[in-house]
Coordinates of C-alpha atoms and ligand atoms in Angstrom, one line a residue:
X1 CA -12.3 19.8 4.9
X2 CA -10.7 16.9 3.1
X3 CA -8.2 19.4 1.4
X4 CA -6.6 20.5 4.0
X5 CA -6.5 16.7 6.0
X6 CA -6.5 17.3 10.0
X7 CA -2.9 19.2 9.3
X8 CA -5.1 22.2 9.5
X9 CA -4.2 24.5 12.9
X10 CA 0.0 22.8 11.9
X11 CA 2.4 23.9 9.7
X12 CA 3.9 21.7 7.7
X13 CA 7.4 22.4 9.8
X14 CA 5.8 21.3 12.8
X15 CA 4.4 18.2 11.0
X16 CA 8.1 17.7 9.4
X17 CA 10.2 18.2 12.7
X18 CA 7.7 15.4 14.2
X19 CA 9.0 12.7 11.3
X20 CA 12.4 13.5 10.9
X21 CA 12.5 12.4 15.1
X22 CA 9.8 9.4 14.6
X23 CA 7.5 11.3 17.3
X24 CA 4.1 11.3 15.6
X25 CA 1.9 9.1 17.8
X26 CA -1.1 10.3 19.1
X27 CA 0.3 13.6 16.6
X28 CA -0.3 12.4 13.0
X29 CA -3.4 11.0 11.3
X30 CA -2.8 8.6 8.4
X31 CA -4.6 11.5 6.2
X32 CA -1.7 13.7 7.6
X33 CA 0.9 11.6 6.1
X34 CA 2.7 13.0 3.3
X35 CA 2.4 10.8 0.0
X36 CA 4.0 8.8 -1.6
X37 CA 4.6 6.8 1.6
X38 CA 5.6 3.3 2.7
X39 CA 3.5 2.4 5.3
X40 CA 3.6 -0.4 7.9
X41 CA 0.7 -2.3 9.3
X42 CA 2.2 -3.3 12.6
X43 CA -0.5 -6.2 13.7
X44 CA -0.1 -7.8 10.5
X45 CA 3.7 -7.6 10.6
X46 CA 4.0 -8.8 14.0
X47 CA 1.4 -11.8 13.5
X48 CA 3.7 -12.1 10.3
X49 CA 6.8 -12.6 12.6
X50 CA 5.7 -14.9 15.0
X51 CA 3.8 -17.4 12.8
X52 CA 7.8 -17.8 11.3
X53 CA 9.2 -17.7 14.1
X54 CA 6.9 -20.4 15.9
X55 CA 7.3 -22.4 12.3
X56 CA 11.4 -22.1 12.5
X57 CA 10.7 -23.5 16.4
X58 CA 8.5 -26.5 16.0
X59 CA 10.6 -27.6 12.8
X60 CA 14.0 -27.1 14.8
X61 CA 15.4 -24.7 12.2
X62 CA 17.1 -21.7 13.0
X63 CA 15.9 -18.1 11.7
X64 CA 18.1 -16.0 10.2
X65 CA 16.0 -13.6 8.0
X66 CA 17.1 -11.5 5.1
X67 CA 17.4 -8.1 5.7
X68 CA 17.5 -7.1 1.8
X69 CA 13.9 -6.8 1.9
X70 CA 13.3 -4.8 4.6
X71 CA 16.7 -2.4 4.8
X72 CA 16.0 -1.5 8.2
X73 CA 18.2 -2.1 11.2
X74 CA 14.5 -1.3 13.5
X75 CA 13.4 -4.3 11.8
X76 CA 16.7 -6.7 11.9
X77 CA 16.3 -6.0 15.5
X78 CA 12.8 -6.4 16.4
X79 CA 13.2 -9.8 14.0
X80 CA 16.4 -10.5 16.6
X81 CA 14.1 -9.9 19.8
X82 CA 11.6 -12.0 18.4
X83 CA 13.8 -15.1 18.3
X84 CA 15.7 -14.8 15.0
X85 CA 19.5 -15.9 15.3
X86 CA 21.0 -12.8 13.4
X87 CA 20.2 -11.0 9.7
X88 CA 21.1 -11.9 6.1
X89 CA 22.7 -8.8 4.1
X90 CA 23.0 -8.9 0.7
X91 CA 26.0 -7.0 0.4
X92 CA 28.8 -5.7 2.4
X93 CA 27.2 -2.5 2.5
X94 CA 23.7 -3.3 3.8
X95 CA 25.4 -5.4 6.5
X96 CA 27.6 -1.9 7.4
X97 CA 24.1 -0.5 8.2
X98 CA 22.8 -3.7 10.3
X99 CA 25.8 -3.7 12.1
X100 CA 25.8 0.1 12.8
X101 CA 22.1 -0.3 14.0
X102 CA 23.2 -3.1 16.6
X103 CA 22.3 -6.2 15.1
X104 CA 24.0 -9.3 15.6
X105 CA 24.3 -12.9 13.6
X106 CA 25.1 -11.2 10.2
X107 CA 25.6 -13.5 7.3
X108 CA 26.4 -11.1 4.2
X109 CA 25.1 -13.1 1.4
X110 CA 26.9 -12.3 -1.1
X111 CA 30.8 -13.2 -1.9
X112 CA 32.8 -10.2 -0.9
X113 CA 35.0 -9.3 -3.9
X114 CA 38.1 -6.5 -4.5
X115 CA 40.5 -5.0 -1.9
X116 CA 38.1 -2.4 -0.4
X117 CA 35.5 -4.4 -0.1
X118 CA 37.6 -7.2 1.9
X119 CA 39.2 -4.2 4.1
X120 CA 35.4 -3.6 4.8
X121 CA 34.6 -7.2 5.7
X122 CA 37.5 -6.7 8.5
X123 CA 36.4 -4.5 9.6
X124 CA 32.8 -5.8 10.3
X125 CA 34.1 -8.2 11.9
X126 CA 36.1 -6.7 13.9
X127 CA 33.5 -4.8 15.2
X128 CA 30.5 -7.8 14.7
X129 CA 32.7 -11.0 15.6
X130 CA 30.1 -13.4 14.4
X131 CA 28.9 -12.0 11.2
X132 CA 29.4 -14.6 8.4
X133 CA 31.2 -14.1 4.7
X134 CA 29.9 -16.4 1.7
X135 CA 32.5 -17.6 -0.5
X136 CA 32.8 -19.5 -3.7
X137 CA 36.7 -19.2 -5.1
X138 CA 39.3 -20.1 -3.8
X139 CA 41.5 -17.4 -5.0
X140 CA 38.9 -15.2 -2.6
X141 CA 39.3 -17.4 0.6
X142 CA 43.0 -17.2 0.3
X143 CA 42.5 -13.5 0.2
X144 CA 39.9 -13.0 3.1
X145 CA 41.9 -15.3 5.2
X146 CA 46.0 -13.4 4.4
X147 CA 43.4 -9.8 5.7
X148 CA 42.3 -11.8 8.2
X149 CA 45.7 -12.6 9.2
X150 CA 46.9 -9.3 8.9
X151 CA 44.1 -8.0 11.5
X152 CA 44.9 -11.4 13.9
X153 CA 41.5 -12.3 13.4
X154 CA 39.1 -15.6 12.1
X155 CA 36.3 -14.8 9.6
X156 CA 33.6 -17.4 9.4
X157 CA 33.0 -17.9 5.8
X158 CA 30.1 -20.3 4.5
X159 CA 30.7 -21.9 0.8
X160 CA 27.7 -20.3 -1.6
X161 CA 26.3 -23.6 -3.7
X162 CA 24.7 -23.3 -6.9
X163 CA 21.3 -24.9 -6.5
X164 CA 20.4 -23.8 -9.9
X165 CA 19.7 -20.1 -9.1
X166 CA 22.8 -17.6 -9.7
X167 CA 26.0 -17.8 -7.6
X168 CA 27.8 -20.2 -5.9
X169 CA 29.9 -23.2 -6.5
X170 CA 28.8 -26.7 -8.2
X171 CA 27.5 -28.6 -5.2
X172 CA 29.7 -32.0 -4.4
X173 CA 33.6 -32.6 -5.2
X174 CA 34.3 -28.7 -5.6
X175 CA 32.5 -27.9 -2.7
X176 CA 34.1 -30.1 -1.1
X177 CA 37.2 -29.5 -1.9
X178 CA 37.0 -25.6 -1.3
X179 CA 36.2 -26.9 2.6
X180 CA 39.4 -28.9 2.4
X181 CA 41.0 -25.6 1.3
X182 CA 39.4 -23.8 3.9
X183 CA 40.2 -26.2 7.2
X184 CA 44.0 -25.7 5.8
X185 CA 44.0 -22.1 6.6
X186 CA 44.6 -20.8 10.2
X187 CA 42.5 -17.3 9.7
X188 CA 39.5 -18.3 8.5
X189 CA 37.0 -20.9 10.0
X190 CA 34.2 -23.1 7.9
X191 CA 30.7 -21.9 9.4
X192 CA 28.6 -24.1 6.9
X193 CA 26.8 -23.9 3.4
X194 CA 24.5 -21.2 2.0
X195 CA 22.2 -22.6 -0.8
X196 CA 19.3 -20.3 -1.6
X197 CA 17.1 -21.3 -4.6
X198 CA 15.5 -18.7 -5.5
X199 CA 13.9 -20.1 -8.7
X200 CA 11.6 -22.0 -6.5
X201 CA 10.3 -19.8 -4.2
X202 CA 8.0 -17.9 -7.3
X203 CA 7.0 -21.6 -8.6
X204 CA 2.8 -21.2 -9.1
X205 CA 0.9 -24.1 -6.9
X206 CA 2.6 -25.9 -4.0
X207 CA 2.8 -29.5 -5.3
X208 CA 5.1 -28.3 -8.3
X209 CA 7.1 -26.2 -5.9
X210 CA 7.5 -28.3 -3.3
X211 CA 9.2 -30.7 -5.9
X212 CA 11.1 -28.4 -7.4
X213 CA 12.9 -27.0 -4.2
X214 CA 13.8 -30.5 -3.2
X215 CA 15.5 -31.1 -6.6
X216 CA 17.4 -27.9 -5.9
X217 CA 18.1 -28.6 -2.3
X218 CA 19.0 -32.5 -2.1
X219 CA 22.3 -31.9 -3.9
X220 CA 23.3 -29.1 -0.9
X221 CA 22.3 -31.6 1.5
X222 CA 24.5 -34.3 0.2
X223 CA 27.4 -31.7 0.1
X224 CA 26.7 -31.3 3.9
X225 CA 27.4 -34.9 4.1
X226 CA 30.0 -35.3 2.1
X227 CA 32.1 -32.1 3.9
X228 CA 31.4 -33.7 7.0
X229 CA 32.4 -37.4 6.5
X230 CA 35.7 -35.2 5.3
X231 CA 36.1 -34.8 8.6
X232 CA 34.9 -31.5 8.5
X233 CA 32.5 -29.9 10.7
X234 CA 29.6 -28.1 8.7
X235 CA 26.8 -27.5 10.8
X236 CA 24.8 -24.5 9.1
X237 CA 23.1 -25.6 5.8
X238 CA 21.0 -22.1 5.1
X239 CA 18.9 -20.9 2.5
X240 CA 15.0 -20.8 1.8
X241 CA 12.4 -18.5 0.9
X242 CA 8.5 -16.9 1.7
X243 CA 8.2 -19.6 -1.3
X244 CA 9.6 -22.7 0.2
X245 CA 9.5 -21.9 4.0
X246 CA 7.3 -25.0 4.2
X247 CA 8.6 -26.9 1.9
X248 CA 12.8 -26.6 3.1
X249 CA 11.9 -27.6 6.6
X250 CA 11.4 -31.1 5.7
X251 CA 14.4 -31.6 3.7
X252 CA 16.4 -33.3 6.4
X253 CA 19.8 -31.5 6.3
X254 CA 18.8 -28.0 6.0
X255 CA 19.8 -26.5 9.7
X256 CA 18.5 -22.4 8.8
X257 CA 15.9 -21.2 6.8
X258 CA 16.4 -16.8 5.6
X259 CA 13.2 -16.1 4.0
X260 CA 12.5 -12.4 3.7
X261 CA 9.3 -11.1 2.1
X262 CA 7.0 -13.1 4.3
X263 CA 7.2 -10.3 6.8
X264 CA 5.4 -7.3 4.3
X265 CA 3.9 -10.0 1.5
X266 CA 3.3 -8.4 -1.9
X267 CA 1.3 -9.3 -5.2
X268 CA 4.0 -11.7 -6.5
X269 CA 3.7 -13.6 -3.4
X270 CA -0.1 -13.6 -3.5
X271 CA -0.1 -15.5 -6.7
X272 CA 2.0 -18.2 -6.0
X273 CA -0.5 -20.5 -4.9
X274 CA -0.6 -21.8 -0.8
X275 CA -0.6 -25.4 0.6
X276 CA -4.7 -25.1 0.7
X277 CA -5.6 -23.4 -2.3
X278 CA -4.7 -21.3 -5.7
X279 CA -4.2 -18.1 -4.0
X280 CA -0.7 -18.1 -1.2
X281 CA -2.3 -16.7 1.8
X282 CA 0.0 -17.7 4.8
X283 CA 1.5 -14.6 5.8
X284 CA -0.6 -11.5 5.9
X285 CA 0.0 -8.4 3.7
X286 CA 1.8 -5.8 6.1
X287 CA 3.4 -3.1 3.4
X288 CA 1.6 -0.8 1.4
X289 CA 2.0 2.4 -0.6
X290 CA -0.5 5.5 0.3
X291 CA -0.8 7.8 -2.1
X292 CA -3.4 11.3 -2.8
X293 CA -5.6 11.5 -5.5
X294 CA -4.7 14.8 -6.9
X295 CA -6.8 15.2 -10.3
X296 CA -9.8 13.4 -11.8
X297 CA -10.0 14.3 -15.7
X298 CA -13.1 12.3 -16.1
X299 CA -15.8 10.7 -13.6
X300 CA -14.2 7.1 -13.8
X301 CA -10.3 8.6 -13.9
X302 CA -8.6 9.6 -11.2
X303 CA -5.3 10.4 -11.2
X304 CA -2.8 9.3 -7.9
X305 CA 0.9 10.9 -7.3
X306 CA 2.0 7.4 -7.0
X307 CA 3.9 6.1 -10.6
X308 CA 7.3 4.7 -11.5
X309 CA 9.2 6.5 -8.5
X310 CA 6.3 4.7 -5.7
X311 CA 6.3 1.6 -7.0
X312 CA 9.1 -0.8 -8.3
X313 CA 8.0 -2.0 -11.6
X314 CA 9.8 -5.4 -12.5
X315 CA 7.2 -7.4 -12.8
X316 CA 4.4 -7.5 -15.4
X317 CA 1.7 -6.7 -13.0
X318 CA 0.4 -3.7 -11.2
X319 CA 0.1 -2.2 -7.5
X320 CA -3.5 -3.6 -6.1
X321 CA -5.6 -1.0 -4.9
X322 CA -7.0 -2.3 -1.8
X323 CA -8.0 0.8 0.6
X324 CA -9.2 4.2 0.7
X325 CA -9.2 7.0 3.1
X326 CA -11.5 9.7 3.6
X327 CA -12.3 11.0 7.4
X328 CA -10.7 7.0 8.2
X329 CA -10.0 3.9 6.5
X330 CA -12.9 2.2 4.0
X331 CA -12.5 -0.8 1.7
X332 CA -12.0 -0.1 -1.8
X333 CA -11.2 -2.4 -4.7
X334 CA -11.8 -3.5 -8.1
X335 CA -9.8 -0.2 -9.6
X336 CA -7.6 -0.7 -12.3
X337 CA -4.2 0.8 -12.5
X338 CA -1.8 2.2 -15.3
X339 CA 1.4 4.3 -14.9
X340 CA 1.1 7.3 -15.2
X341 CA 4.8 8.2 -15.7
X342 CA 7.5 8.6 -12.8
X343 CA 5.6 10.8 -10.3
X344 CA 1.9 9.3 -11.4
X345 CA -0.4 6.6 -11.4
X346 CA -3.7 6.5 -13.0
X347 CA -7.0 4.6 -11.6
X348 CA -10.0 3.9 -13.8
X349 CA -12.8 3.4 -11.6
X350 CA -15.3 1.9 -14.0
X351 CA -15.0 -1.4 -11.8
X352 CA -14.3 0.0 -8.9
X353 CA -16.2 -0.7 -5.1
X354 CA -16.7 3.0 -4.8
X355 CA -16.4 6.5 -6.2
X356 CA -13.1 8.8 -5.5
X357 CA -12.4 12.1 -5.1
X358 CA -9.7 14.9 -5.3
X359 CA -7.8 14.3 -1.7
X360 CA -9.1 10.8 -1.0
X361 CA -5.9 8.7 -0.3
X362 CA -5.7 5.5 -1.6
X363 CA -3.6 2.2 -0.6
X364 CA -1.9 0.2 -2.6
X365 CA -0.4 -3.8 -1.9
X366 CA 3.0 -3.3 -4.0
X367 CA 4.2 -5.8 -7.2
X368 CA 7.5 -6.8 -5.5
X369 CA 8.2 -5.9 -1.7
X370 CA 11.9 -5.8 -1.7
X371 CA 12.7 -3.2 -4.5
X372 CA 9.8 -1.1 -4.0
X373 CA 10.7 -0.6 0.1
X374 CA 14.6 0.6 -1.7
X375 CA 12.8 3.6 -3.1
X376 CA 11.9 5.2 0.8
X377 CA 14.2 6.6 3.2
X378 CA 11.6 5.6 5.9
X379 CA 8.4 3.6 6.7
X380 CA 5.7 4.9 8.8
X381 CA 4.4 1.9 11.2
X382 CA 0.9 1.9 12.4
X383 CA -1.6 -0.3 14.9
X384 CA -5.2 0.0 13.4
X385 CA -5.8 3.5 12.1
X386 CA -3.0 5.1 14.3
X387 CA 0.5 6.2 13.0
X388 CA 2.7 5.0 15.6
X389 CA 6.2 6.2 14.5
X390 CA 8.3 6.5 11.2
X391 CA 11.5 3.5 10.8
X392 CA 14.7 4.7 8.8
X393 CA 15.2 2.5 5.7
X394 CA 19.1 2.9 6.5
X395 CA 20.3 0.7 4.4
X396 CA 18.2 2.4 1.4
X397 CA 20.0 2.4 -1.6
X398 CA 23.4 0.5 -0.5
X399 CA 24.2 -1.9 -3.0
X400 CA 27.7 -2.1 -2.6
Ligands
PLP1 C1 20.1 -15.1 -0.8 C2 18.7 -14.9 -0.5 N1 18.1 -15.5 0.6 C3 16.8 -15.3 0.9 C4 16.0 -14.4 0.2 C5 14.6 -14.2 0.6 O1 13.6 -14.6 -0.3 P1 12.1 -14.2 -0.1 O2 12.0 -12.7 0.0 O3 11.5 -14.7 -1.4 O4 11.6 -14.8 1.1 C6 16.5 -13.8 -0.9 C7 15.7 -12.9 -1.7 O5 16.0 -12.5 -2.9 C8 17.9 -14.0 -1.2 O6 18.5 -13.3 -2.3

């Protein structure tokens, strides 16, 4: 009976103890999983992987991803063994939880500001020798590198440009100069530039994109150059986006590209527009939401237990129904969606591919990938129809 899923026979402890250790293959159905979830399509996000991966190859780039979107040191390291050079972090925090999962190559993205906070970046790198720091004052590198002294240690810092996006330092003479700065001091070592342009990766249709990224990137390029015939060595030039992943990569200069959403896609992405056509369909969509329909007031209204706590809600459009499950997986589409408040959302059906019903779970592609995976403390991963195991989102809500 759909009610009662195939949990029937279970308890719910016994269903419990089986996620909290990640055992649930060949155990749990996707019907048995408890909603709200975040689930993973495996295929996809492997075929999501390599495809970058193989891109970063034949373009000679290196891959460092950013781990902001995903939050989970499973992922920074299956990314790793796949052929990625290390993780971006956003913050000092998030980096703490790569680094306590075991991954290597950490460039925290983010200029690490305040006494703690540097006291934290020591100890990182203590413990994760390579990890890279952004910077973009001076007053902050003279900082990092007297802590830096203190422990007898080097920290490999990388100047933060502003390509037109949000931090960083003017690209040219004060970038520049901040490397002179930098090469004066014995504790701390220049790694290279980070430039990300994140106004560009969201820019609809690929010709105007394209354009755009180059305007932003060409001046972080020069910079390159210019540090370099300064006599000092600047081999990383990193940034790049799911946006401009194929757009960066021939912009000769830029040695790393970090995108991050192209691994789980989401409806943002979708509408960006691809190198072929008005709809961005390079990477596959690997993330989803399942949710229960738990009431249906009228015949075309059915109400999910999915709202503003499922779904991050920054953008001006909705999650896109595009599964449902009853006794397995069938397509479904064509429902609209409205919040329902925090804990709901509500589906009219007038449109829709098919009827649904009290217990039916339905799927949902989310509005923005990276906010919406900070709301779960883990994702369940699945190959086909088969839950395969549950990943800790550890670095769920660090922001620090
Ligand atoms: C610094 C930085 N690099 C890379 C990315 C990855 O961008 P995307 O998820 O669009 O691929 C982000 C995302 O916000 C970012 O902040």
């Amino acid at each position: 009976m759909v009610l009662l899923g195939q949990t029937a026979g279970r308890s719910w402890q016994d269903v419990q103890n089986r996620i909290e250790t990640g055992e649930i293959q060949g155990y749990l159905a996707m019907e048995d999983v408890p909603t709200p979830a975040l689930m993973l399509d495996l295929d996809a996000f492997e075929a999501n992987v390599s495809q970058m991966v193989a891109h970063c190859r034949t373009h000679k780039r290196t891959f460092r991803p950013h781990g902001k979107t995903h939050k989970c040191p499973e992922i920074a390291n299956r990314l790793i063994q796949a052929g990625a050079v290390g993780c971006c972090a956003a913050k000092i925090s998030e980096a703490e939880a790569f680094a306590r999962g075991g991954a290597k190559g950490l460039l925290v993205t983010t200029a690490v500001i305040g006494r703690y906070k540097i006291e934290r970046a020591i100890a990182l790198a203590l413990k994760k020798p390579d990890t890279i720091f952004s910077v973009d004052d001076a007053q902050n590198v003279r900082d990092l590198n007297e802590a830096a002294k203190a422990a007898k240690i080097r920290l490999n810092l990388a100047i933060d440009l502003f390509v037109g996006n949000r931090t960083g330092l003017p690209t040219g003479d004060k970038a520049v100069e901040l490397a002179q700065a930098i090469s004066k001091l014995k504790n701390v070592k220049l790694a290279g530039l980070q430039a990300y342009a994140g106004h560009a990766s969201h820019r609809m249709g690929f010709d105007e994109r394209a354009a755009f990224s180059k305007s932003c990137m060409l001046p972080a390029v020069e910079t390159r150059r210019a540090i370099e015939k300064a006599g000092i060595e600047c081999s990383l030039l990193t940034g790049g986006s799911t946006g401009t992943y194929n757009i960066d990569v021939d912009i000769d200069g830029t040695t790393e590209l970090q995108p991050g959403s192209f691994m789980f896609m989401d409806v943002d992405y979708s509408r960006i527009g691809g190198r072929n056509g008005p709809v961005y369909k390079d990477f596959r969509t690997s993330l989803t939401v399942l949710t229960t329909v738990v009431s249906q007031p009228t015949v075309n209204d059915v109400v999910t237990d999915g709202g503003l706590k499922a779904f991050s809600t920054d953008k001006p459009f909705p999650p896109e129904a595009i599964r449902m499950w009853r006794d397995g997986p069938q397509p479904f589409s064509g429902a609209s969606f409205s919040w329902g408040g925090d804990e709901h959302g509500k589906l009219n059906l007038a449109k829709a591919s098919g009827p649904l019903r009290v217990g039916d779970k339905v799927e949902f592609v989310v509005p923005h990938c990276d906010p919406t995976v900070n709301l779960y403390d883990r994702m369940f991963v699945y190959r086909g129809t088969r839950p395969e195991g549950v990943w800790k989102i550890a670095a769920r809500g660090l922001s620090q």
